[in-house]
Amino acid sequence: MQLEERNAQDNDSTMMHFVLLGFSDLPNLQGLLSGVFTIMYLTILIGNSLIFIITRVDPTLHKPMYFFLANFSSLEICYVSVTLPRILFNLWTQNRSISLLDCAAQLCFFLILGATECFLLAVMSYDCYVAICNPLHYALVMNPKRCAQLAAGSWLGGIPVQIGQTCQIFSLHFCNSNQINHFFCDIPPILQLACEDTSAHEASVYVVAMLFVAVPFMLILASYSKIISTILRLPTAKGRAKAFSTCSSHLLVVVLFFGTVTITYLRPKSSHSADNDKLLSLFYTVVIPMFNPLIYSLRNKDVIASLKKLLLKM
């Protein structure tokens, strides 16, 4: 395995490509990692595709909750496809070089889809809020037009800002090294390669993270405070259990995703380390999307029933 490195002593200070170190520090585990990531990618594709299919073909699931779930499953497929194929390519070929343009494109799509996930999780919490706190107005509030608008806003809302942030980051001069100590092009390890002051860029990252992570999370907290308050006022234990089961899967996904993202992007720079960043990133870019179909299917009787019907027809 060869890793091409450049540093500040090179005559040309304009970096034309990077090297993703990834898991190169584990040379004896390359074959095992390749197999594990291949299985994980196939699991994500199959699991999320099944949820998307059953929510589209089963008329009993033509409800706002499952419309957003179908969007979420599609998003997870796109989200992992930004990083996992590149990880697999690097492991299979041991060619870890990535051009400046490809690195910028990967970061841009990763940020856009990450923002979409934050927005979509907030929209799904709003759907739960309306279903539990205003059930009599649910059909009126969450009508097909409103659902389409909320989904489109989630998909498109982060595009302008994240494109701008990507352009800002790649306007830096990189001359310290061309080795990115990560398995994909992410903001913290890229900023470490800059040979100029990055304090303004780091401040910009925090502001954008607050906008696309903290604000949706606060909206989710506000929704669930109302939801929990409403559930606790229900007269029967059976009613409380049924109401809580409606949103429990979504709540679990929110805690897992926002917990790891917050630790990664909003913790102080002094506490960053390459190994911890890679582990956390691996969790929210691969592990959580792999378990999301299980979380939503195993805790939802309607999804299980629709999945059984689909499998019996095959």
PDB file of C-alpha atoms in Angstrom:
ATOM      1  CA  MET A   1       0.000   0.000   0.000  1.00  0.00           C
ATOM      2  CA  GLN A   2       1.408   3.333  -1.065  1.00  0.00           C
ATOM      3  CA  LEU A   3       0.351   6.643   0.380  1.00  0.00           C
ATOM      4  CA  GLU A   4       1.477   9.668  -1.596  1.00  0.00           C
ATOM      5  CA  GLU A   5       2.182  12.579   0.734  1.00  0.00           C
ATOM      6  CA  ARG A   6       2.912  16.200   0.043  1.00  0.00           C
ATOM      7  CA  ASN A   7       3.888  18.895   2.497  1.00  0.00           C
ATOM      8  CA  ALA A   8       4.684  22.549   2.815  1.00  0.00           C
ATOM      9  CA  GLN A   9       8.126  22.052   1.268  1.00  0.00           C
ATOM     10  CA  ASP A  10       6.638  21.089  -2.103  1.00  0.00           C
ATOM     11  CA  ASN A  11       7.136  23.718  -4.795  1.00  0.00           C
ATOM     12  CA  ASP A  12       3.476  23.726  -5.758  1.00  0.00           C
ATOM     13  CA  SER A  13       1.360  24.702  -2.774  1.00  0.00           C
ATOM     14  CA  THR A  14      -1.938  24.108  -4.589  1.00  0.00           C
ATOM     15  CA  MET A  15      -3.247  20.714  -3.537  1.00  0.00           C
ATOM     16  CA  MET A  16      -4.711  18.762  -6.471  1.00  0.00           C
ATOM     17  CA  HIS A  17      -5.623  15.615  -4.600  1.00  0.00           C
ATOM     18  CA  PHE A  18      -5.873  14.154  -1.116  1.00  0.00           C
ATOM     19  CA  VAL A  19      -5.213  10.753   0.402  1.00  0.00           C
ATOM     20  CA  LEU A  20      -7.930   9.277   2.638  1.00  0.00           C
ATOM     21  CA  LEU A  21      -6.047   7.334   5.283  1.00  0.00           C
ATOM     22  CA  GLY A  22      -9.240   5.629   6.445  1.00  0.00           C
ATOM     23  CA  PHE A  23      -8.348   2.345   8.096  1.00  0.00           C
ATOM     24  CA  SER A  24      -4.805   2.110   6.728  1.00  0.00           C
ATOM     25  CA  ASP A  25      -3.544   1.802  10.313  1.00  0.00           C
ATOM     26  CA  LEU A  26      -5.153  -1.668  10.397  1.00  0.00           C
ATOM     27  CA  PRO A  27      -3.295  -3.430   7.542  1.00  0.00           C
ATOM     28  CA  ASN A  28      -4.108  -6.941   8.775  1.00  0.00           C
ATOM     29  CA  LEU A  29      -7.846  -6.261   8.871  1.00  0.00           C
ATOM     30  CA  GLN A  30      -8.398  -4.875   5.353  1.00  0.00           C
ATOM     31  CA  GLY A  31     -10.123  -8.031   4.092  1.00  0.00           C
ATOM     32  CA  LEU A  32     -12.310  -8.332   7.186  1.00  0.00           C
ATOM     33  CA  LEU A  33     -13.283  -4.654   7.041  1.00  0.00           C
ATOM     34  CA  SER A  34     -14.109  -4.984   3.355  1.00  0.00           C
ATOM     35  CA  GLY A  35     -16.452  -7.888   4.059  1.00  0.00           C
ATOM     36  CA  VAL A  36     -18.078  -6.191   7.052  1.00  0.00           C
ATOM     37  CA  PHE A  37     -18.724  -2.924   5.196  1.00  0.00           C
ATOM     38  CA  THR A  38     -20.069  -4.777   2.157  1.00  0.00           C
ATOM     39  CA  ILE A  39     -22.578  -6.625   4.347  1.00  0.00           C
ATOM     40  CA  MET A  40     -23.531  -3.411   6.125  1.00  0.00           C
ATOM     41  CA  TYR A  41     -24.082  -1.559   2.833  1.00  0.00           C
ATOM     42  CA  LEU A  42     -26.243  -4.342   1.423  1.00  0.00           C
ATOM     43  CA  THR A  43     -28.212  -4.464   4.676  1.00  0.00           C
ATOM     44  CA  ILE A  44     -28.856  -0.708   4.514  1.00  0.00           C
ATOM     45  CA  LEU A  45     -29.912  -0.860   0.857  1.00  0.00           C
ATOM     46  CA  ILE A  46     -32.220  -3.858   1.308  1.00  0.00           C
ATOM     47  CA  GLY A  47     -33.748  -2.751   4.625  1.00  0.00           C
ATOM     48  CA  ASN A  48     -34.521   0.811   3.589  1.00  0.00           C
ATOM     49  CA  SER A  49     -35.680  -0.257   0.113  1.00  0.00           C
ATOM     50  CA  LEU A  50     -38.166  -2.690   1.664  1.00  0.00           C
ATOM     51  CA  ILE A  51     -39.604   0.029   3.901  1.00  0.00           C
ATOM     52  CA  PHE A  52     -39.888   2.401   0.938  1.00  0.00           C
ATOM     53  CA  ILE A  53     -41.606  -0.255  -1.191  1.00  0.00           C
ATOM     54  CA  ILE A  54     -44.179  -1.348   1.383  1.00  0.00           C
ATOM     55  CA  THR A  55     -45.107   2.243   2.250  1.00  0.00           C
ATOM     56  CA  ARG A  56     -45.751   2.896  -1.446  1.00  0.00           C
ATOM     57  CA  VAL A  57     -47.588  -0.308  -2.462  1.00  0.00           C
ATOM     58  CA  ASP A  58     -49.710  -0.996   0.641  1.00  0.00           C
ATOM     59  CA  PRO A  59     -52.806   1.268   0.696  1.00  0.00           C
ATOM     60  CA  THR A  60     -53.104   0.889   4.481  1.00  0.00           C
ATOM     61  CA  LEU A  61     -49.789   2.748   4.825  1.00  0.00           C
ATOM     62  CA  HIS A  62     -50.805   5.705   2.674  1.00  0.00           C
ATOM     63  CA  LYS A  63     -50.725   8.032   5.657  1.00  0.00           C
ATOM     64  CA  PRO A  64     -48.554  11.074   6.442  1.00  0.00           C
ATOM     65  CA  MET A  65     -46.489   9.134   8.991  1.00  0.00           C
ATOM     66  CA  TYR A  66     -45.491   6.526   6.403  1.00  0.00           C
ATOM     67  CA  PHE A  67     -45.060   9.124   3.666  1.00  0.00           C
ATOM     68  CA  PHE A  68     -42.328  10.723   5.778  1.00  0.00           C
ATOM     69  CA  LEU A  69     -40.933   7.292   6.643  1.00  0.00           C
ATOM     70  CA  ALA A  70     -40.609   6.530   2.917  1.00  0.00           C
ATOM     71  CA  ASN A  71     -38.741   9.815   2.461  1.00  0.00           C
ATOM     72  CA  PHE A  72     -36.522   8.978   5.409  1.00  0.00           C
ATOM     73  CA  SER A  73     -35.681   5.532   4.002  1.00  0.00           C
ATOM     74  CA  SER A  74     -34.816   7.081   0.623  1.00  0.00           C
ATOM     75  CA  LEU A  75     -32.647   9.629   2.404  1.00  0.00           C
ATOM     76  CA  GLU A  76     -30.744   6.940   4.312  1.00  0.00           C
ATOM     77  CA  ILE A  77     -29.899   5.155   1.063  1.00  0.00           C
ATOM     78  CA  CYS A  78     -28.581   8.404  -0.449  1.00  0.00           C
ATOM     79  CA  TYR A  79     -26.793   9.356   2.763  1.00  0.00           C
ATOM     80  CA  VAL A  80     -24.747   6.167   3.109  1.00  0.00           C
ATOM     81  CA  SER A  81     -24.083   6.047  -0.652  1.00  0.00           C
ATOM     82  CA  VAL A  82     -22.070   9.259  -0.316  1.00  0.00           C
ATOM     83  CA  THR A  83     -19.480   7.581   1.924  1.00  0.00           C
ATOM     84  CA  LEU A  84     -19.717   3.775   1.916  1.00  0.00           C
ATOM     85  CA  PRO A  85     -18.944   3.086  -1.775  1.00  0.00           C
ATOM     86  CA  ARG A  86     -15.797   5.176  -1.440  1.00  0.00           C
ATOM     87  CA  ILE A  87     -14.798   3.272   1.707  1.00  0.00           C
ATOM     88  CA  LEU A  88     -15.285  -0.014  -0.139  1.00  0.00           C
ATOM     89  CA  PHE A  89     -13.352   1.219  -3.183  1.00  0.00           C
ATOM     90  CA  ASN A  90     -10.408   2.207  -0.990  1.00  0.00           C
ATOM     91  CA  LEU A  91     -10.443  -1.140   0.804  1.00  0.00           C
ATOM     92  CA  TRP A  92     -10.764  -3.205  -2.389  1.00  0.00           C
ATOM     93  CA  THR A  93      -8.129  -1.351  -4.434  1.00  0.00           C
ATOM     94  CA  GLN A  94      -5.928   0.085  -1.661  1.00  0.00           C
ATOM     95  CA  ASN A  95      -5.932   3.255  -3.782  1.00  0.00           C
ATOM     96  CA  ARG A  96      -6.801   5.957  -1.287  1.00  0.00           C
ATOM     97  CA  SER A  97      -6.236   8.973  -3.508  1.00  0.00           C
ATOM     98  CA  ILE A  98      -9.189  11.309  -4.097  1.00  0.00           C
ATOM     99  CA  SER A  99      -9.159  14.413  -6.286  1.00  0.00           C
ATOM    100  CA  LEU A 100      -9.859  17.846  -4.863  1.00  0.00           C
ATOM    101  CA  LEU A 101     -13.100  18.071  -6.870  1.00  0.00           C
ATOM    102  CA  ASP A 102     -14.303  14.611  -5.777  1.00  0.00           C
ATOM    103  CA  CYS A 103     -13.500  15.442  -2.163  1.00  0.00           C
ATOM    104  CA  ALA A 104     -15.435  18.711  -2.375  1.00  0.00           C
ATOM    105  CA  ALA A 105     -18.397  16.957  -4.033  1.00  0.00           C
ATOM    106  CA  GLN A 106     -18.442  14.240  -1.365  1.00  0.00           C
ATOM    107  CA  LEU A 107     -18.362  16.797   1.454  1.00  0.00           C
ATOM    108  CA  CYS A 108     -21.076  18.914  -0.188  1.00  0.00           C
ATOM    109  CA  PHE A 109     -23.497  16.021  -0.683  1.00  0.00           C
ATOM    110  CA  PHE A 110     -22.747  14.725   2.791  1.00  0.00           C
ATOM    111  CA  LEU A 111     -23.564  18.095   4.353  1.00  0.00           C
ATOM    112  CA  ILE A 112     -26.713  18.599   2.261  1.00  0.00           C
ATOM    113  CA  LEU A 113     -28.078  15.144   3.095  1.00  0.00           C
ATOM    114  CA  GLY A 114     -27.103  15.563   6.744  1.00  0.00           C
ATOM    115  CA  ALA A 115     -29.096  18.803   6.879  1.00  0.00           C
ATOM    116  CA  THR A 116     -32.002  17.006   5.172  1.00  0.00           C
ATOM    117  CA  GLU A 117     -31.936  14.314   7.846  1.00  0.00           C
ATOM    118  CA  CYS A 118     -32.073  16.921  10.631  1.00  0.00           C
ATOM    119  CA  PHE A 119     -34.996  18.709   8.975  1.00  0.00           C
ATOM    120  CA  LEU A 120     -36.856  15.506   8.174  1.00  0.00           C
ATOM    121  CA  LEU A 121     -36.546  14.218  11.733  1.00  0.00           C
ATOM    122  CA  ALA A 122     -37.979  17.555  12.924  1.00  0.00           C
ATOM    123  CA  VAL A 123     -40.863  17.244  10.445  1.00  0.00           C
ATOM    124  CA  MET A 124     -41.575  13.691  11.623  1.00  0.00           C
ATOM    125  CA  SER A 125     -41.703  14.929  15.218  1.00  0.00           C
ATOM    126  CA  TYR A 126     -44.202  17.598  14.146  1.00  0.00           C
ATOM    127  CA  ASP A 127     -46.302  14.878  12.525  1.00  0.00           C
ATOM    128  CA  CYS A 128     -46.283  12.955  15.832  1.00  0.00           C
ATOM    129  CA  TYR A 129     -47.196  16.135  17.679  1.00  0.00           C
ATOM    130  CA  VAL A 130     -50.236  16.806  15.486  1.00  0.00           C
ATOM    131  CA  ALA A 131     -51.350  13.137  15.599  1.00  0.00           C
ATOM    132  CA  ILE A 132     -51.273  12.962  19.407  1.00  0.00           C
ATOM    133  CA  CYS A 133     -51.990  16.528  20.531  1.00  0.00           C
ATOM    134  CA  ASN A 134     -54.509  17.529  17.830  1.00  0.00           C
ATOM    135  CA  PRO A 135     -55.970  14.249  16.530  1.00  0.00           C
ATOM    136  CA  LEU A 136     -59.282  15.813  15.428  1.00  0.00           C
ATOM    137  CA  HIS A 137     -57.450  18.251  13.138  1.00  0.00           C
ATOM    138  CA  TYR A 138     -54.808  15.781  11.958  1.00  0.00           C
ATOM    139  CA  ALA A 139     -56.297  15.081   8.524  1.00  0.00           C
ATOM    140  CA  LEU A 140     -56.796  18.795   7.906  1.00  0.00           C
ATOM    141  CA  VAL A 141     -53.353  19.907   9.090  1.00  0.00           C
ATOM    142  CA  MET A 142     -51.320  17.051   7.584  1.00  0.00           C
ATOM    143  CA  ASN A 143     -53.027  17.040   4.191  1.00  0.00           C
ATOM    144  CA  PRO A 144     -51.160  15.707   1.121  1.00  0.00           C
ATOM    145  CA  LYS A 145     -50.166  19.194  -0.059  1.00  0.00           C
ATOM    146  CA  ARG A 146     -48.748  20.134   3.358  1.00  0.00           C
ATOM    147  CA  CYS A 147     -46.851  16.836   3.595  1.00  0.00           C
ATOM    148  CA  ALA A 148     -45.319  17.359   0.141  1.00  0.00           C
ATOM    149  CA  GLN A 149     -44.287  20.903   1.069  1.00  0.00           C
ATOM    150  CA  LEU A 150     -42.659  19.777   4.317  1.00  0.00           C
ATOM    151  CA  ALA A 151     -40.805  16.949   2.568  1.00  0.00           C
ATOM    152  CA  ALA A 152     -39.602  19.229  -0.245  1.00  0.00           C
ATOM    153  CA  GLY A 153     -38.468  21.832   2.273  1.00  0.00           C
ATOM    154  CA  SER A 154     -36.490  19.176   4.121  1.00  0.00           C
ATOM    155  CA  TRP A 155     -34.748  17.970   0.965  1.00  0.00           C
ATOM    156  CA  LEU A 156     -34.015  21.401  -0.498  1.00  0.00           C
ATOM    157  CA  GLY A 157     -33.630  23.624   2.577  1.00  0.00           C
ATOM    158  CA  GLY A 158     -29.939  22.991   3.200  1.00  0.00           C
ATOM    159  CA  ILE A 159     -28.673  23.146  -0.382  1.00  0.00           C
ATOM    160  CA  PRO A 160     -27.712  26.856  -0.704  1.00  0.00           C
ATOM    161  CA  VAL A 161     -25.985  27.139   2.686  1.00  0.00           C
ATOM    162  CA  GLN A 162     -24.101  23.848   2.415  1.00  0.00           C
ATOM    163  CA  ILE A 163     -22.881  24.603  -1.104  1.00  0.00           C
ATOM    164  CA  GLY A 164     -21.638  27.953   0.206  1.00  0.00           C
ATOM    165  CA  GLN A 165     -19.925  26.319   3.178  1.00  0.00           C
ATOM    166  CA  THR A 166     -18.211  23.759   0.944  1.00  0.00           C
ATOM    167  CA  CYS A 167     -16.927  26.499  -1.380  1.00  0.00           C
ATOM    168  CA  GLN A 168     -15.680  28.447   1.631  1.00  0.00           C
ATOM    169  CA  ILE A 169     -13.760  25.473   3.032  1.00  0.00           C
ATOM    170  CA  PHE A 170     -12.162  24.561  -0.301  1.00  0.00           C
ATOM    171  CA  SER A 171     -11.117  28.164  -0.905  1.00  0.00           C
ATOM    172  CA  LEU A 172      -8.427  27.537   1.713  1.00  0.00           C
ATOM    173  CA  HIS A 173      -4.834  26.768   0.743  1.00  0.00           C
ATOM    174  CA  PHE A 174      -3.772  23.262   1.729  1.00  0.00           C
ATOM    175  CA  CYS A 175      -0.036  22.856   2.060  1.00  0.00           C
ATOM    176  CA  ASN A 176       0.645  21.171   5.409  1.00  0.00           C
ATOM    177  CA  SER A 177      -0.112  17.695   4.075  1.00  0.00           C
ATOM    178  CA  ASN A 178      -2.477  15.985   1.659  1.00  0.00           C
ATOM    179  CA  GLN A 179      -3.353  13.114   3.996  1.00  0.00           C
ATOM    180  CA  ILE A 180      -6.869  13.231   5.457  1.00  0.00           C
ATOM    181  CA  ASN A 181      -6.956  11.131   8.618  1.00  0.00           C
ATOM    182  CA  HIS A 182     -10.517   9.985   8.012  1.00  0.00           C
ATOM    183  CA  PHE A 183     -12.457   7.559   5.816  1.00  0.00           C
ATOM    184  CA  PHE A 184     -14.302  10.326   3.945  1.00  0.00           C
ATOM    185  CA  CYS A 185     -13.946  14.065   3.329  1.00  0.00           C
ATOM    186  CA  ASP A 186     -15.319  15.667   6.490  1.00  0.00           C
ATOM    187  CA  ILE A 187     -14.893  19.209   7.770  1.00  0.00           C
ATOM    188  CA  PRO A 188     -12.639  18.791  10.883  1.00  0.00           C
ATOM    189  CA  PRO A 189      -9.858  16.730   9.228  1.00  0.00           C
ATOM    190  CA  ILE A 190      -9.879  18.942   6.119  1.00  0.00           C
ATOM    191  CA  LEU A 191      -9.498  22.127   8.147  1.00  0.00           C
ATOM    192  CA  GLN A 192      -6.493  20.568   9.884  1.00  0.00           C
ATOM    193  CA  LEU A 193      -4.654  20.489   6.543  1.00  0.00           C
ATOM    194  CA  ALA A 194      -5.003  24.227   5.877  1.00  0.00           C
ATOM    195  CA  CYS A 195      -1.830  26.300   6.074  1.00  0.00           C
ATOM    196  CA  GLU A 196      -3.630  29.498   7.061  1.00  0.00           C
ATOM    197  CA  ASP A 197      -5.792  30.688   9.932  1.00  0.00           C
ATOM    198  CA  THR A 198      -9.063  28.728   9.983  1.00  0.00           C
ATOM    199  CA  SER A 199     -10.716  30.416  12.978  1.00  0.00           C
ATOM    200  CA  ALA A 200     -13.271  32.204  10.777  1.00  0.00           C
ATOM    201  CA  HIS A 201     -14.105  28.963   8.986  1.00  0.00           C
ATOM    202  CA  GLU A 202     -14.463  27.121  12.292  1.00  0.00           C
ATOM    203  CA  ALA A 203     -16.826  29.821  13.545  1.00  0.00           C
ATOM    204  CA  SER A 204     -18.827  29.464  10.340  1.00  0.00           C
ATOM    205  CA  VAL A 205     -19.039  25.698  10.864  1.00  0.00           C
ATOM    206  CA  TYR A 206     -20.411  26.235  14.374  1.00  0.00           C
ATOM    207  CA  VAL A 207     -22.999  28.734  13.129  1.00  0.00           C
ATOM    208  CA  VAL A 208     -24.184  26.391  10.368  1.00  0.00           C
ATOM    209  CA  ALA A 209     -24.213  23.453  12.788  1.00  0.00           C
ATOM    210  CA  MET A 210     -26.362  25.461  15.191  1.00  0.00           C
ATOM    211  CA  LEU A 211     -28.733  26.315  12.334  1.00  0.00           C
ATOM    212  CA  PHE A 212     -29.051  22.815  10.899  1.00  0.00           C
ATOM    213  CA  VAL A 213     -28.546  20.679  14.012  1.00  0.00           C
ATOM    214  CA  ALA A 214     -29.413  22.667  17.133  1.00  0.00           C
ATOM    215  CA  VAL A 215     -32.518  24.431  15.770  1.00  0.00           C
ATOM    216  CA  PRO A 216     -34.228  21.240  14.460  1.00  0.00           C
ATOM    217  CA  PHE A 217     -33.289  19.489  17.697  1.00  0.00           C
ATOM    218  CA  MET A 218     -34.883  22.266  19.770  1.00  0.00           C
ATOM    219  CA  LEU A 219     -38.037  21.996  17.645  1.00  0.00           C
ATOM    220  CA  ILE A 220     -38.056  18.245  18.274  1.00  0.00           C
ATOM    221  CA  LEU A 221     -37.673  18.811  22.016  1.00  0.00           C
ATOM    222  CA  ALA A 222     -40.561  21.295  21.952  1.00  0.00           C
ATOM    223  CA  SER A 223     -42.747  18.807  20.073  1.00  0.00           C
ATOM    224  CA  TYR A 224     -41.965  15.962  22.449  1.00  0.00           C
ATOM    225  CA  SER A 225     -42.511  18.087  25.534  1.00  0.00           C
ATOM    226  CA  LYS A 226     -46.060  18.678  24.263  1.00  0.00           C
ATOM    227  CA  ILE A 227     -46.439  15.022  23.230  1.00  0.00           C
ATOM    228  CA  ILE A 228     -45.323  13.653  26.610  1.00  0.00           C
ATOM    229  CA  SER A 229     -47.508  16.142  28.455  1.00  0.00           C
ATOM    230  CA  THR A 230     -50.526  15.052  26.382  1.00  0.00           C
ATOM    231  CA  ILE A 231     -49.776  11.341  26.818  1.00  0.00           C
ATOM    232  CA  LEU A 232     -49.508  11.665  30.603  1.00  0.00           C
ATOM    233  CA  ARG A 233     -52.965  13.218  30.710  1.00  0.00           C
ATOM    234  CA  LEU A 234     -54.601  10.282  28.926  1.00  0.00           C
ATOM    235  CA  PRO A 235     -57.038   8.451  31.255  1.00  0.00           C
ATOM    236  CA  THR A 236     -55.968   4.834  30.609  1.00  0.00           C
ATOM    237  CA  ALA A 237     -52.627   3.045  30.668  1.00  0.00           C
ATOM    238  CA  LYS A 238     -53.521   1.300  27.408  1.00  0.00           C
ATOM    239  CA  GLY A 239     -54.127   4.636  25.713  1.00  0.00           C
ATOM    240  CA  ARG A 240     -50.841   6.020  27.006  1.00  0.00           C
ATOM    241  CA  ALA A 241     -48.942   2.956  25.805  1.00  0.00           C
ATOM    242  CA  LYS A 242     -50.531   3.128  22.342  1.00  0.00           C
ATOM    243  CA  ALA A 243     -49.821   6.848  22.000  1.00  0.00           C
ATOM    244  CA  PHE A 244     -46.218   6.476  23.093  1.00  0.00           C
ATOM    245  CA  SER A 245     -45.620   3.531  20.742  1.00  0.00           C
ATOM    246  CA  THR A 246     -46.608   5.805  17.853  1.00  0.00           C
ATOM    247  CA  CYS A 247     -43.502   7.953  18.350  1.00  0.00           C
ATOM    248  CA  SER A 248     -41.082   5.744  20.286  1.00  0.00           C
ATOM    249  CA  SER A 249     -39.207   4.546  17.185  1.00  0.00           C
ATOM    250  CA  HIS A 250     -38.731   8.086  15.947  1.00  0.00           C
ATOM    251  CA  LEU A 251     -37.585   9.239  19.382  1.00  0.00           C
ATOM    252  CA  LEU A 252     -34.944   6.502  19.524  1.00  0.00           C
ATOM    253  CA  VAL A 253     -33.599   7.468  16.077  1.00  0.00           C
ATOM    254  CA  VAL A 254     -33.496  11.140  17.115  1.00  0.00           C
ATOM    255  CA  VAL A 255     -31.471  10.386  20.249  1.00  0.00           C
ATOM    256  CA  LEU A 256     -28.960   8.216  18.361  1.00  0.00           C
ATOM    257  CA  PHE A 257     -28.475  10.555  15.407  1.00  0.00           C
ATOM    258  CA  PHE A 258     -28.455  13.937  17.130  1.00  0.00           C
ATOM    259  CA  GLY A 259     -26.366  12.614  20.015  1.00  0.00           C
ATOM    260  CA  THR A 260     -23.457  11.525  17.815  1.00  0.00           C
ATOM    261  CA  VAL A 261     -23.698  14.507  15.439  1.00  0.00           C
ATOM    262  CA  THR A 262     -23.705  16.982  18.336  1.00  0.00           C
ATOM    263  CA  ILE A 263     -20.645  15.369  19.910  1.00  0.00           C
ATOM    264  CA  THR A 264     -18.837  15.423  16.550  1.00  0.00           C
ATOM    265  CA  TYR A 265     -19.506  18.985  15.398  1.00  0.00           C
ATOM    266  CA  LEU A 266     -20.347  21.025  18.488  1.00  0.00           C
ATOM    267  CA  ARG A 267     -17.772  19.885  21.009  1.00  0.00           C
ATOM    268  CA  PRO A 268     -14.658  22.037  21.602  1.00  0.00           C
ATOM    269  CA  LYS A 269     -11.808  21.737  19.117  1.00  0.00           C
ATOM    270  CA  SER A 270      -9.392  20.803  21.908  1.00  0.00           C
ATOM    271  CA  SER A 271     -11.301  17.580  22.553  1.00  0.00           C
ATOM    272  CA  HIS A 272     -11.107  16.388  18.926  1.00  0.00           C
ATOM    273  CA  SER A 273      -8.991  13.359  18.094  1.00  0.00           C
ATOM    274  CA  ALA A 274      -8.748  11.520  14.802  1.00  0.00           C
ATOM    275  CA  ASP A 275      -9.655   8.106  16.230  1.00  0.00           C
ATOM    276  CA  ASN A 276     -12.666   9.405  18.162  1.00  0.00           C
ATOM    277  CA  ASP A 277     -13.897  11.423  15.173  1.00  0.00           C
ATOM    278  CA  LYS A 278     -13.675   8.364  12.913  1.00  0.00           C
ATOM    279  CA  LEU A 279     -15.521   6.193  15.425  1.00  0.00           C
ATOM    280  CA  LEU A 280     -18.325   8.732  15.930  1.00  0.00           C
ATOM    281  CA  SER A 281     -18.624   9.383  12.206  1.00  0.00           C
ATOM    282  CA  LEU A 282     -18.799   5.664  11.518  1.00  0.00           C
ATOM    283  CA  PHE A 283     -21.650   5.415  13.989  1.00  0.00           C
ATOM    284  CA  TYR A 284     -23.923   8.060  12.456  1.00  0.00           C
ATOM    285  CA  THR A 285     -22.957   7.489   8.803  1.00  0.00           C
ATOM    286  CA  VAL A 286     -23.166   3.681   8.738  1.00  0.00           C
ATOM    287  CA  VAL A 287     -24.330   2.001  11.942  1.00  0.00           C
ATOM    288  CA  ILE A 288     -27.464   4.082  12.626  1.00  0.00           C
ATOM    289  CA  PRO A 289     -28.750   3.894   9.000  1.00  0.00           C
ATOM    290  CA  MET A 290     -28.285   0.123   9.195  1.00  0.00           C
ATOM    291  CA  PHE A 291     -30.413  -0.184  12.338  1.00  0.00           C
ATOM    292  CA  ASN A 292     -33.096   2.360  11.390  1.00  0.00           C
ATOM    293  CA  PRO A 293     -35.173  -0.108   9.311  1.00  0.00           C
ATOM    294  CA  LEU A 294     -35.118  -2.543  12.234  1.00  0.00           C
ATOM    295  CA  ILE A 295     -36.094   0.181  14.698  1.00  0.00           C
ATOM    296  CA  TYR A 296     -39.060   1.277  12.596  1.00  0.00           C
ATOM    297  CA  SER A 297     -40.218  -2.197  11.575  1.00  0.00           C
ATOM    298  CA  LEU A 298     -39.826  -4.164  14.804  1.00  0.00           C
ATOM    299  CA  ARG A 299     -41.698  -1.498  16.793  1.00  0.00           C
ATOM    300  CA  ASN A 300     -44.496  -0.986  14.258  1.00  0.00           C
ATOM    301  CA  LYS A 301     -47.200  -3.618  13.799  1.00  0.00           C
ATOM    302  CA  ASP A 302     -48.497  -2.044  10.572  1.00  0.00           C
ATOM    303  CA  VAL A 303     -45.055  -2.184   8.967  1.00  0.00           C
ATOM    304  CA  ILE A 304     -44.547  -5.804  10.070  1.00  0.00           C
ATOM    305  CA  ALA A 305     -47.961  -6.821   8.679  1.00  0.00           C
ATOM    306  CA  SER A 306     -47.267  -5.072   5.347  1.00  0.00           C
ATOM    307  CA  LEU A 307     -43.817  -6.650   5.129  1.00  0.00           C
ATOM    308  CA  LYS A 308     -45.296 -10.111   5.679  1.00  0.00           C
ATOM    309  CA  LYS A 309     -47.858  -9.524   2.938  1.00  0.00           C
ATOM    310  CA  LEU A 310     -45.140  -8.366   0.559  1.00  0.00           C
ATOM    311  CA  LEU A 311     -42.904 -11.370   1.281  1.00  0.00           C
ATOM    312  CA  LEU A 312     -45.807 -13.804   0.829  1.00  0.00           C
ATOM    313  CA  LYS A 313     -46.493 -12.362  -2.615  1.00  0.00           C
ATOM    314  CA  MET A 314     -42.887 -12.829  -3.721  1.00  0.00           C
TER     315      MET A 314
END
